[in-house]
Short mmCIF file of N, CA, C and O in Angstrom, two decimals:
data_model
loop_
_atom_site.label_atom_id
_atom_site.label_comp_id
_atom_site.label_asym_id
_atom_site.label_seq_id
_atom_site.Cartn_x
_atom_site.Cartn_y
_atom_site.Cartn_z
N MET A 38 0.85 -1.19 0.00
CA MET A 38 0.00 0.00 0.00
C MET A 38 0.89 1.24 0.00
O MET A 38 1.85 1.33 0.77
N GLU A 39 0.54 2.18 -0.81
CA GLU A 39 1.35 3.38 -0.95
C GLU A 39 0.95 4.42 0.09
O GLU A 39 -0.22 4.54 0.44
N LEU A 40 1.93 5.20 0.58
CA LEU A 40 1.66 6.22 1.60
C LEU A 40 0.74 7.32 1.07
O LEU A 40 -0.08 7.85 1.81
N ASN A 41 0.86 7.65 -0.20
CA ASN A 41 0.01 8.71 -0.77
C ASN A 41 -1.47 8.36 -0.73
O ASN A 41 -2.33 9.23 -0.68
N SER A 42 -1.79 7.09 -0.76
CA SER A 42 -3.19 6.68 -0.75
C SER A 42 -3.81 6.83 0.65
O SER A 42 -5.02 6.83 0.80
N LEU A 43 -2.95 6.96 1.68
CA LEU A 43 -3.45 7.13 3.04
C LEU A 43 -3.91 8.57 3.32
O LEU A 43 -4.68 8.81 4.23
N ILE A 44 -3.40 9.51 2.52
CA ILE A 44 -3.75 10.92 2.72
C ILE A 44 -5.19 11.13 2.27
O ILE A 44 -5.57 10.79 1.15
N LYS A 45 -6.01 11.72 3.15
CA LYS A 45 -7.43 11.91 2.84
C LYS A 45 -7.64 13.07 1.87
O LYS A 45 -8.56 13.09 1.08
N ASN A 46 -6.78 14.12 1.96
CA ASN A 46 -6.94 15.30 1.12
C ASN A 46 -6.40 15.01 -0.28
O ASN A 46 -5.22 15.14 -0.55
N ASN A 47 -7.28 14.58 -1.16
CA ASN A 47 -6.89 14.25 -2.53
C ASN A 47 -7.24 15.37 -3.50
O ASN A 47 -7.46 15.13 -4.68
N LYS A 48 -7.33 16.61 -2.98
CA LYS A 48 -7.65 17.76 -3.82
C LYS A 48 -6.45 18.06 -4.71
O LYS A 48 -5.32 18.13 -4.20
N LYS A 49 -6.68 18.26 -5.99
CA LYS A 49 -5.60 18.53 -6.92
C LYS A 49 -5.18 19.99 -6.82
O LYS A 49 -6.03 20.88 -6.77
N LYS A 50 -3.87 20.24 -6.75
CA LYS A 50 -3.34 21.59 -6.64
C LYS A 50 -3.52 22.31 -7.98
O LYS A 50 -3.25 21.73 -9.03
N ILE A 51 -3.98 23.56 -7.91
CA ILE A 51 -4.16 24.34 -9.14
C ILE A 51 -2.79 24.82 -9.60
O ILE A 51 -2.08 25.50 -8.85
N ARG A 52 -2.41 24.46 -10.82
CA ARG A 52 -1.12 24.87 -11.37
C ARG A 52 -1.34 26.10 -12.22
O ARG A 52 -1.94 26.03 -13.28
N VAL A 53 -0.86 27.25 -11.69
CA VAL A 53 -1.06 28.51 -12.40
C VAL A 53 0.00 28.71 -13.47
O VAL A 53 1.10 28.14 -13.38
N GLY A 54 -0.34 29.51 -14.47
CA GLY A 54 0.61 29.84 -15.53
C GLY A 54 0.87 28.71 -16.49
O GLY A 54 1.97 28.55 -17.00
N ARG A 55 -0.16 27.87 -16.75
CA ARG A 55 0.02 26.75 -17.66
C ARG A 55 -0.87 26.90 -18.90
O ARG A 55 -1.53 25.98 -19.31
N GLY A 56 -0.92 28.12 -19.41
CA GLY A 56 -1.67 28.37 -20.66
C GLY A 56 -3.05 28.96 -20.40
O GLY A 56 -3.66 28.72 -19.36
N ILE A 57 -3.53 29.71 -21.39
CA ILE A 57 -4.81 30.40 -21.27
C ILE A 57 -5.96 29.42 -21.11
O ILE A 57 -6.91 29.65 -20.36
N GLY A 58 -5.90 28.31 -21.75
CA GLY A 58 -6.98 27.32 -21.69
C GLY A 58 -7.22 26.76 -20.30
O GLY A 58 -8.30 26.25 -20.00
N SER A 59 -6.24 26.84 -19.42
CA SER A 59 -6.38 26.27 -18.08
C SER A 59 -7.26 27.12 -17.17
O SER A 59 -7.71 26.64 -16.13
N GLY A 60 -7.49 28.37 -17.55
CA GLY A 60 -8.28 29.26 -16.69
C GLY A 60 -7.43 30.03 -15.69
O GLY A 60 -7.87 30.98 -15.08
N LYS A 61 -6.19 29.61 -15.50
CA LYS A 61 -5.28 30.31 -14.60
C LYS A 61 -3.97 30.57 -15.34
O LYS A 61 -2.89 30.41 -14.77
N GLY A 62 -4.06 30.94 -16.59
CA GLY A 62 -2.88 31.17 -17.40
C GLY A 62 -2.56 32.65 -17.52
O GLY A 62 -3.09 33.47 -16.79
N LYS A 63 -1.68 32.97 -18.43
CA LYS A 63 -1.24 34.34 -18.74
C LYS A 63 -0.77 35.09 -17.49
O LYS A 63 0.37 34.96 -17.09
N THR A 64 -1.65 35.83 -16.80
CA THR A 64 -1.21 36.61 -15.64
C THR A 64 -1.25 35.79 -14.35
O THR A 64 -0.84 36.27 -13.29
N SER A 65 -1.74 34.59 -14.40
CA SER A 65 -1.76 33.66 -13.26
C SER A 65 -2.46 34.25 -12.04
O SER A 65 -1.95 34.18 -10.92
N SER A 66 -3.59 34.89 -12.25
CA SER A 66 -4.43 35.47 -11.18
C SER A 66 -3.76 36.61 -10.44
O SER A 66 -4.14 36.93 -9.33
N ARG A 67 -2.72 37.21 -11.03
CA ARG A 67 -2.02 38.30 -10.38
C ARG A 67 -2.46 39.67 -10.88
O ARG A 67 -1.91 40.68 -10.44
N GLY A 68 -3.38 39.73 -11.80
CA GLY A 68 -3.78 41.03 -12.36
C GLY A 68 -2.75 41.49 -13.36
O GLY A 68 -1.98 40.69 -13.90
N HIS A 69 -2.71 42.79 -13.63
CA HIS A 69 -1.78 43.33 -14.61
C HIS A 69 -0.78 44.28 -13.97
O HIS A 69 -1.15 45.13 -13.17
N LYS A 70 0.45 44.13 -14.35
CA LYS A 70 1.56 45.02 -13.95
C LYS A 70 1.62 45.28 -12.44
O LYS A 70 1.01 44.57 -11.65
N GLY A 71 2.34 46.25 -12.05
CA GLY A 71 2.42 46.64 -10.64
C GLY A 71 3.37 45.77 -9.83
O GLY A 71 3.76 44.68 -10.22
N GLN A 72 3.69 46.27 -8.66
CA GLN A 72 4.68 45.61 -7.79
C GLN A 72 4.22 44.22 -7.37
O GLN A 72 5.00 43.28 -7.33
N LYS A 73 2.95 44.05 -7.05
CA LYS A 73 2.47 42.77 -6.53
C LYS A 73 2.37 41.69 -7.61
O LYS A 73 2.25 40.52 -7.29
N SER A 74 2.40 42.08 -8.85
CA SER A 74 2.35 41.07 -9.90
C SER A 74 3.71 40.47 -10.17
O SER A 74 3.83 39.41 -10.77
N ARG A 75 4.76 41.13 -9.68
CA ARG A 75 6.12 40.62 -9.87
C ARG A 75 6.45 39.54 -8.84
O ARG A 75 5.83 39.47 -7.79
N SER A 76 7.46 38.76 -9.13
CA SER A 76 7.86 37.74 -8.17
C SER A 76 8.85 38.33 -7.17
O SER A 76 9.54 39.30 -7.46
N GLY A 77 8.93 37.72 -6.00
CA GLY A 77 9.90 38.12 -4.99
C GLY A 77 9.55 39.41 -4.29
O GLY A 77 10.42 40.16 -3.86
N VAL A 78 8.27 39.74 -4.17
CA VAL A 78 7.85 40.99 -3.53
C VAL A 78 7.18 40.67 -2.21
O VAL A 78 6.29 39.84 -2.14
N ALA A 79 7.63 41.32 -1.16
CA ALA A 79 6.99 41.17 0.14
C ALA A 79 6.77 42.56 0.73
O ALA A 79 7.73 43.24 1.08
N ILE A 80 5.53 42.98 0.82
CA ILE A 80 5.20 44.29 1.39
C ILE A 80 4.46 44.01 2.68
O ILE A 80 3.24 44.02 2.74
N LYS A 81 5.23 43.75 3.75
CA LYS A 81 4.60 43.28 4.98
C LYS A 81 3.85 44.38 5.70
O LYS A 81 2.64 44.31 5.86
N SER A 82 4.53 45.41 6.16
CA SER A 82 3.85 46.43 6.96
C SER A 82 3.86 47.78 6.26
O SER A 82 3.85 48.81 6.91
N PHE A 83 3.89 47.76 4.95
CA PHE A 83 3.91 49.01 4.19
C PHE A 83 2.51 49.60 4.18
O PHE A 83 1.54 48.91 3.89
N GLU A 84 2.43 50.89 4.53
CA GLU A 84 1.12 51.56 4.62
C GLU A 84 1.01 52.70 3.62
O GLU A 84 0.49 53.77 3.93
N GLY A 85 1.56 52.50 2.44
CA GLY A 85 1.41 53.50 1.39
C GLY A 85 2.16 54.79 1.66
O GLY A 85 1.69 55.86 1.29
N GLY A 86 3.29 54.71 2.32
CA GLY A 86 4.07 55.92 2.59
C GLY A 86 3.73 56.56 3.93
O GLY A 86 4.49 57.38 4.44
N GLN A 87 2.58 56.23 4.48
CA GLN A 87 2.23 56.72 5.82
C GLN A 87 3.18 56.09 6.83
O GLN A 87 3.64 54.97 6.62
N MET A 88 3.47 56.82 7.90
CA MET A 88 4.36 56.29 8.93
C MET A 88 3.74 55.00 9.50
O MET A 88 2.64 55.02 10.03
N PRO A 89 4.42 53.86 9.37
CA PRO A 89 3.84 52.59 9.79
C PRO A 89 3.55 52.55 11.29
O PRO A 89 4.21 53.22 12.08
N LEU A 90 2.59 51.72 11.66
CA LEU A 90 2.15 51.63 13.05
C LEU A 90 3.30 51.25 13.97
O LEU A 90 3.45 51.84 15.04
N TYR A 91 4.13 50.32 13.56
CA TYR A 91 5.23 49.88 14.43
C TYR A 91 6.26 50.98 14.66
O TYR A 91 7.02 50.93 15.62
N ARG A 92 6.29 52.00 13.79
CA ARG A 92 7.20 53.13 14.01
C ARG A 92 6.51 54.28 14.74
O ARG A 92 7.18 55.12 15.34
N ARG A 93 5.18 54.32 14.69
CA ARG A 93 4.45 55.38 15.40
C ARG A 93 4.40 55.13 16.90
O ARG A 93 4.36 56.06 17.69
N LEU A 94 4.37 53.85 17.29
CA LEU A 94 4.25 53.52 18.70
C LEU A 94 5.61 53.62 19.39
O LEU A 94 6.64 53.32 18.78
N PRO A 95 5.63 54.04 20.66
CA PRO A 95 6.92 54.17 21.36
C PRO A 95 7.54 52.83 21.68
O PRO A 95 6.84 51.83 21.85
N LYS A 96 8.88 52.83 21.76
CA LYS A 96 9.59 51.61 22.17
C LYS A 96 9.42 51.48 23.67
O LYS A 96 9.58 52.46 24.40
N ARG A 97 9.10 50.29 24.12
CA ARG A 97 8.85 50.13 25.55
C ARG A 97 9.56 48.93 26.13
O ARG A 97 9.29 47.82 25.72
N GLY A 98 10.44 49.20 27.07
CA GLY A 98 10.95 48.18 27.96
C GLY A 98 11.71 47.01 27.37
O GLY A 98 11.93 46.91 26.18
N PHE A 99 12.07 46.15 28.28
CA PHE A 99 12.83 44.95 27.98
C PHE A 99 12.44 43.92 29.02
O PHE A 99 12.42 44.20 30.20
N ARG A 100 12.08 42.74 28.60
CA ARG A 100 11.72 41.69 29.53
C ARG A 100 12.78 40.61 29.48
O ARG A 100 12.93 39.95 28.48
N SER A 101 13.49 40.48 30.56
CA SER A 101 14.59 39.53 30.62
C SER A 101 14.05 38.10 30.67
O SER A 101 13.06 37.81 31.33
N LEU A 102 14.74 37.20 29.97
CA LEU A 102 14.37 35.79 30.00
C LEU A 102 14.85 35.14 31.29
O LEU A 102 14.28 34.19 31.77
N LYS A 103 15.93 35.71 31.85
CA LYS A 103 16.52 35.11 33.05
C LYS A 103 16.37 36.10 34.20
O LYS A 103 17.30 36.79 34.57
N LYS A 104 15.17 36.17 34.74
CA LYS A 104 14.92 37.09 35.85
C LYS A 104 15.34 36.40 37.14
O LYS A 104 15.01 35.25 37.38
N ASP A 105 16.07 37.13 37.97
CA ASP A 105 16.59 36.56 39.19
C ASP A 105 15.94 37.25 40.38
O ASP A 105 16.19 38.42 40.62
N TYR A 106 15.07 36.55 41.09
CA TYR A 106 14.38 37.14 42.22
C TYR A 106 15.16 36.83 43.50
O TYR A 106 14.77 35.98 44.28
N THR A 107 16.29 37.51 43.68
CA THR A 107 17.13 37.31 44.85
C THR A 107 17.22 38.61 45.64
O THR A 107 17.61 39.64 45.09
N ALA A 108 16.84 38.55 46.90
CA ALA A 108 16.96 39.70 47.78
C ALA A 108 18.40 39.75 48.30
O ALA A 108 18.93 38.76 48.77
N VAL A 109 19.04 40.91 48.18
CA VAL A 109 20.42 41.08 48.62
C VAL A 109 20.43 41.95 49.87
O VAL A 109 19.93 43.07 49.86
N LEU A 110 20.99 41.41 50.96
CA LEU A 110 21.07 42.16 52.22
C LEU A 110 22.51 42.25 52.69
O LEU A 110 23.21 41.25 52.74
N ASN A 111 22.93 43.46 53.03
CA ASN A 111 24.24 43.66 53.63
C ASN A 111 24.12 43.50 55.15
O ASN A 111 23.01 43.62 55.70
N LEU A 112 25.24 43.28 55.81
CA LEU A 112 25.22 43.13 57.26
C LEU A 112 24.75 44.41 57.95
O LEU A 112 24.07 44.36 58.97
N SER A 113 25.08 45.57 57.34
CA SER A 113 24.64 46.85 57.92
C SER A 113 23.11 46.94 57.91
O SER A 113 22.50 47.42 58.86
N LYS A 114 22.48 46.46 56.84
CA LYS A 114 21.02 46.47 56.74
C LYS A 114 20.41 45.52 57.77
O LYS A 114 19.39 45.84 58.40
N ILE A 115 21.03 44.36 57.96
CA ILE A 115 20.55 43.40 58.95
C ILE A 115 20.65 44.00 60.35
O ILE A 115 19.72 43.86 61.16
N GLN A 116 21.74 44.72 60.63
CA GLN A 116 21.91 45.37 61.94
C GLN A 116 20.84 46.44 62.15
O GLN A 116 20.28 46.57 63.24
N ASN A 117 20.50 47.20 61.09
CA ASN A 117 19.43 48.20 61.18
C ASN A 117 18.09 47.53 61.51
O ASN A 117 17.31 48.05 62.32
N ILE A 118 17.83 46.38 60.88
CA ILE A 118 16.58 45.64 61.12
C ILE A 118 16.53 45.18 62.58
O ILE A 118 15.49 45.28 63.23
N LEU A 119 17.66 44.69 63.09
CA LEU A 119 17.71 44.20 64.47
C LEU A 119 17.59 45.34 65.48
O LEU A 119 17.00 45.17 66.55
N ASP A 120 18.13 46.53 65.14
CA ASP A 120 18.10 47.67 66.05
C ASP A 120 16.68 48.21 66.24
O ASP A 120 16.33 48.67 67.34
N LYS A 121 15.89 48.17 65.19
CA LYS A 121 14.52 48.69 65.29
C LYS A 121 13.70 47.79 66.19
O LYS A 121 13.56 46.60 65.96
N SER A 122 13.14 48.38 67.24
CA SER A 122 12.44 47.60 68.26
C SER A 122 11.12 47.01 67.75
O SER A 122 10.69 45.97 68.22
N LYS A 123 10.49 47.68 66.76
CA LYS A 123 9.18 47.19 66.29
C LYS A 123 9.29 45.86 65.54
O LYS A 123 8.32 45.13 65.43
N ASN A 124 10.49 45.53 65.01
CA ASN A 124 10.66 44.29 64.26
C ASN A 124 10.71 43.05 65.17
O ASN A 124 10.40 41.96 64.75
N ASP A 125 11.12 43.25 66.42
CA ASP A 125 11.27 42.20 67.43
C ASP A 125 11.70 40.83 66.87
O ASP A 125 11.08 39.81 67.12
N ILE A 126 12.82 40.85 66.13
CA ILE A 126 13.42 39.61 65.65
C ILE A 126 14.41 39.14 66.70
O ILE A 126 15.32 39.87 67.07
N LYS A 127 14.20 37.93 67.21
CA LYS A 127 14.99 37.46 68.36
C LYS A 127 16.40 37.01 67.95
O LYS A 127 17.36 37.73 68.09
N ASN A 128 16.53 35.79 67.45
CA ASN A 128 17.88 35.28 67.18
C ASN A 128 18.00 34.53 65.87
O ASN A 128 19.04 33.95 65.58
N SER A 129 16.91 34.48 65.06
CA SER A 129 17.03 33.84 63.76
C SER A 129 16.39 34.73 62.70
O SER A 129 15.45 35.47 62.96
N LEU A 130 16.93 34.62 61.49
CA LEU A 130 16.48 35.47 60.39
C LEU A 130 16.50 34.64 59.11
O LEU A 130 17.48 33.95 58.83
N ASP A 131 15.40 34.66 58.37
CA ASP A 131 15.37 34.02 57.07
C ASP A 131 14.39 34.76 56.16
O ASP A 131 13.78 35.75 56.57
N LEU A 132 14.26 34.28 54.95
CA LEU A 132 13.43 34.94 53.94
C LEU A 132 11.97 35.02 54.39
O LEU A 132 11.31 36.05 54.20
N LYS A 133 11.47 33.97 55.01
CA LYS A 133 10.07 33.92 55.45
C LYS A 133 9.78 34.99 56.50
O LYS A 133 8.76 35.69 56.43
N ILE A 134 10.68 35.14 57.45
CA ILE A 134 10.51 36.14 58.51
C ILE A 134 10.54 37.55 57.92
O ILE A 134 9.71 38.39 58.26
N LEU A 135 11.47 37.78 57.00
CA LEU A 135 11.58 39.10 56.37
C LEU A 135 10.32 39.45 55.59
O LEU A 135 9.88 40.60 55.58
N LYS A 136 9.72 38.45 54.93
CA LYS A 136 8.48 38.69 54.18
C LYS A 136 7.31 38.94 55.13
O LYS A 136 6.48 39.82 54.89
N GLU A 137 7.24 38.17 56.23
CA GLU A 137 6.16 38.34 57.20
C GLU A 137 6.18 39.72 57.84
O GLU A 137 5.14 40.33 58.06
N LYS A 138 7.38 40.21 58.16
CA LYS A 138 7.54 41.54 58.78
C LYS A 138 7.47 42.67 57.75
O LYS A 138 7.63 43.83 58.08
N LYS A 139 7.27 42.28 56.46
CA LYS A 139 7.18 43.22 55.34
C LYS A 139 8.44 44.09 55.21
O LYS A 139 8.39 45.27 54.89
N LEU A 140 9.59 43.46 55.47
CA LEU A 140 10.88 44.15 55.32
C LEU A 140 11.41 44.00 53.91
O LEU A 140 12.22 44.81 53.46
N ILE A 141 10.98 42.95 53.20
CA ILE A 141 11.31 42.79 51.79
C ILE A 141 10.04 42.41 51.03
O ILE A 141 9.06 41.96 51.61
N ASN A 142 10.09 42.60 49.73
CA ASN A 142 8.94 42.33 48.86
C ASN A 142 8.67 40.82 48.78
O ASN A 142 9.59 40.01 48.87
N ASN A 143 7.41 40.47 48.55
CA ASN A 143 7.02 39.06 48.46
C ASN A 143 7.49 38.38 47.18
O ASN A 143 7.46 37.16 47.08
N LYS A 144 7.94 39.17 46.18
CA LYS A 144 8.36 38.57 44.91
C LYS A 144 9.70 37.82 45.03
O LYS A 144 10.01 36.98 44.21
N PHE A 145 10.48 38.13 46.07
CA PHE A 145 11.80 37.51 46.21
C PHE A 145 11.68 36.04 46.60
O PHE A 145 10.90 35.67 47.46
N LEU A 146 12.49 35.20 45.92
CA LEU A 146 12.47 33.76 46.16
C LEU A 146 13.72 33.27 46.86
O LEU A 146 13.75 32.17 47.41
N LYS A 147 14.79 34.06 46.80
CA LYS A 147 16.07 33.66 47.40
C LYS A 147 16.64 34.83 48.20
O LYS A 147 16.28 35.98 47.98
N LEU A 148 17.58 34.52 49.07
CA LEU A 148 18.21 35.53 49.92
C LEU A 148 19.73 35.42 49.83
O LEU A 148 20.27 34.32 49.89
N LYS A 149 20.38 36.57 49.65
CA LYS A 149 21.84 36.60 49.58
C LYS A 149 22.35 37.58 50.64
O LYS A 149 21.85 38.71 50.74
N ILE A 150 23.34 37.16 51.41
CA ILE A 150 23.93 38.00 52.46
C ILE A 150 25.31 38.46 52.02
O ILE A 150 26.16 37.63 51.66
N LEU A 151 25.53 39.77 52.05
CA LEU A 151 26.83 40.35 51.70
C LEU A 151 27.47 40.96 52.94
O LEU A 151 26.78 41.33 53.90
N GLY A 152 28.78 41.10 52.91
CA GLY A 152 29.54 41.48 54.11
C GLY A 152 29.81 42.95 54.31
O GLY A 152 30.71 43.30 55.06
N ASN A 153 29.06 43.84 53.68
CA ASN A 153 29.28 45.27 53.85
C ASN A 153 28.69 45.74 55.18
O ASN A 153 27.53 45.47 55.47
N GLY A 154 29.48 46.43 55.98
CA GLY A 154 29.01 46.91 57.28
C GLY A 154 29.37 45.96 58.41
O GLY A 154 30.04 44.95 58.20
N GLU A 155 28.93 46.31 59.60
CA GLU A 155 29.23 45.51 60.79
C GLU A 155 27.93 45.01 61.41
O GLU A 155 26.89 45.63 61.29
N ILE A 156 28.03 43.87 62.11
CA ILE A 156 26.89 43.33 62.85
C ILE A 156 27.35 43.08 64.28
O ILE A 156 28.46 42.61 64.52
N LYS A 157 26.49 43.47 65.26
CA LYS A 157 26.89 43.40 66.67
C LYS A 157 26.25 42.23 67.41
O LYS A 157 26.83 41.68 68.33
N LYS A 158 25.05 41.83 66.98
CA LYS A 158 24.31 40.79 67.67
C LYS A 158 24.55 39.44 67.01
O LYS A 158 24.54 39.34 65.79
N ASN A 159 24.80 38.40 67.85
CA ASN A 159 24.96 37.07 67.24
C ASN A 159 23.59 36.54 66.87
O ASN A 159 22.65 36.57 67.66
N ILE A 160 23.48 36.05 65.64
CA ILE A 160 22.20 35.67 65.06
C ILE A 160 22.38 34.50 64.11
O ILE A 160 23.46 34.34 63.53
N VAL A 161 21.36 33.67 63.98
CA VAL A 161 21.38 32.55 63.04
C VAL A 161 20.60 32.98 61.80
O VAL A 161 19.42 33.30 61.89
N ILE A 162 21.28 32.99 60.65
CA ILE A 162 20.66 33.44 59.40
C ILE A 162 20.58 32.26 58.44
O ILE A 162 21.56 31.54 58.24
N SER A 163 19.40 32.06 57.86
CA SER A 163 19.23 31.06 56.80
C SER A 163 19.13 31.79 55.48
O SER A 163 18.23 32.61 55.29
N ALA A 164 20.08 31.52 54.57
CA ALA A 164 20.10 32.20 53.28
C ALA A 164 20.53 31.23 52.19
O ALA A 164 21.09 30.17 52.47
N ASN A 165 20.24 31.60 50.95
CA ASN A 165 20.63 30.77 49.81
C ASN A 165 22.09 30.97 49.45
O ASN A 165 22.76 30.05 49.00
N PHE A 166 22.57 32.22 49.61
CA PHE A 166 23.96 32.55 49.27
C PHE A 166 24.53 33.47 50.34
O PHE A 166 23.79 34.22 50.97
N ALA A 167 25.84 33.42 50.52
CA ALA A 167 26.52 34.34 51.44
C ALA A 167 27.95 34.52 50.97
O ALA A 167 28.59 33.58 50.51
N SER A 168 28.44 35.77 51.09
CA SER A 168 29.82 36.03 50.70
C SER A 168 30.76 35.55 51.81
O SER A 168 30.35 35.38 52.96
N LYS A 169 32.03 35.35 51.46
CA LYS A 169 33.03 34.89 52.44
C LYS A 169 33.20 35.90 53.57
O LYS A 169 33.35 35.54 54.73
N GLN A 170 33.14 37.18 53.18
CA GLN A 170 33.30 38.26 54.16
C GLN A 170 32.14 38.23 55.17
O GLN A 170 32.36 38.35 56.38
N ALA A 171 30.93 38.03 54.67
CA ALA A 171 29.76 37.96 55.55
C ALA A 171 29.87 36.76 56.49
O ALA A 171 29.59 36.87 57.69
N LEU A 172 30.29 35.61 55.94
CA LEU A 172 30.45 34.40 56.76
C LEU A 172 31.44 34.63 57.89
O LEU A 172 31.17 34.31 59.05
N SER A 173 32.59 35.22 57.57
CA SER A 173 33.64 35.41 58.58
C SER A 173 33.19 36.41 59.65
O SER A 173 33.44 36.20 60.84
N LYS A 174 32.50 37.48 59.25
CA LYS A 174 32.07 38.50 60.22
C LYS A 174 31.02 37.95 61.18
O LYS A 174 31.05 38.22 62.37
N ILE A 175 30.08 37.15 60.64
CA ILE A 175 29.02 36.60 61.49
C ILE A 175 29.58 35.53 62.43
O ILE A 175 29.22 35.47 63.61
N GLU A 176 30.49 34.69 61.94
CA GLU A 176 31.09 33.65 62.78
C GLU A 176 31.99 34.26 63.85
O GLU A 176 32.11 33.72 64.95
N LYS A 177 32.63 35.38 63.53
CA LYS A 177 33.50 36.07 64.49
C LYS A 177 32.69 36.59 65.68
O LYS A 177 33.14 36.54 66.82
N ILE A 178 31.46 37.06 65.41
CA ILE A 178 30.61 37.61 66.45
C ILE A 178 29.90 36.50 67.26
O ILE A 178 29.37 36.73 68.33
N GLY A 179 29.92 35.27 66.71
CA GLY A 179 29.31 34.14 67.42
C GLY A 179 28.02 33.65 66.78
O GLY A 179 27.34 32.79 67.33
N GLY A 180 27.69 34.19 65.64
CA GLY A 180 26.48 33.78 64.94
C GLY A 180 26.75 32.66 63.95
O GLY A 180 27.82 32.05 63.95
N LYS A 181 25.76 32.39 63.10
CA LYS A 181 25.90 31.29 62.15
C LYS A 181 25.07 31.58 60.92
O LYS A 181 24.00 32.18 61.02
N ILE A 182 25.57 31.16 59.74
CA ILE A 182 24.79 31.25 58.50
C ILE A 182 24.54 29.85 57.99
O ILE A 182 25.48 29.08 57.79
N ASN A 183 23.27 29.51 57.83
CA ASN A 183 22.89 28.22 57.22
C ASN A 183 22.65 28.46 55.74
O ASN A 183 21.77 29.26 55.38
N ILE A 184 23.42 27.80 54.89
CA ILE A 184 23.24 27.94 53.44
C ILE A 184 22.20 26.90 52.99
O ILE A 184 22.39 25.70 53.19
N ILE A 185 21.13 27.38 52.38
CA ILE A 185 20.06 26.51 51.90
C ILE A 185 20.42 26.05 50.50
O ILE A 185 20.66 26.85 49.61
N LYS A 186 20.47 24.74 50.31
CA LYS A 186 20.74 24.17 48.98
C LYS A 186 19.42 23.73 48.37
O LYS A 186 18.63 23.04 48.99
N LYS A 187 19.19 24.15 47.11
CA LYS A 187 17.94 23.76 46.43
C LYS A 187 18.24 22.91 45.24
O LYS A 187 19.21 23.01 44.59
#
């Protein structure tokens, strides 16, 4: 059995430009003269000389394919958070606590700790990333950083 016989669409393709007797000869349904009757013409967004729509509209923004939702906190910022009495954070800090206290936006999925500034209180921090400087400063004060592996 031949594969062509399995195809249900047995409609014959109209072959244009095969003589006047065929009904689709001479100009091959393209009309007479003009740019569109020629071969190799593509007038996609041409609006007759009028400024095209895609050029009239303003260019807007850029959407990154690799968006990184990582909250970055320096030790100085963490010390400010601990100093404020209304935050009442005792001895542990992680992304969930920061979101609950509305100290960072809910869109953040990861937390990174950087070593800029000083920290005075020993605290246990759970974060996805931490710099070497941040690790050494927190361990020197008696605290600890738990790195979360995902």
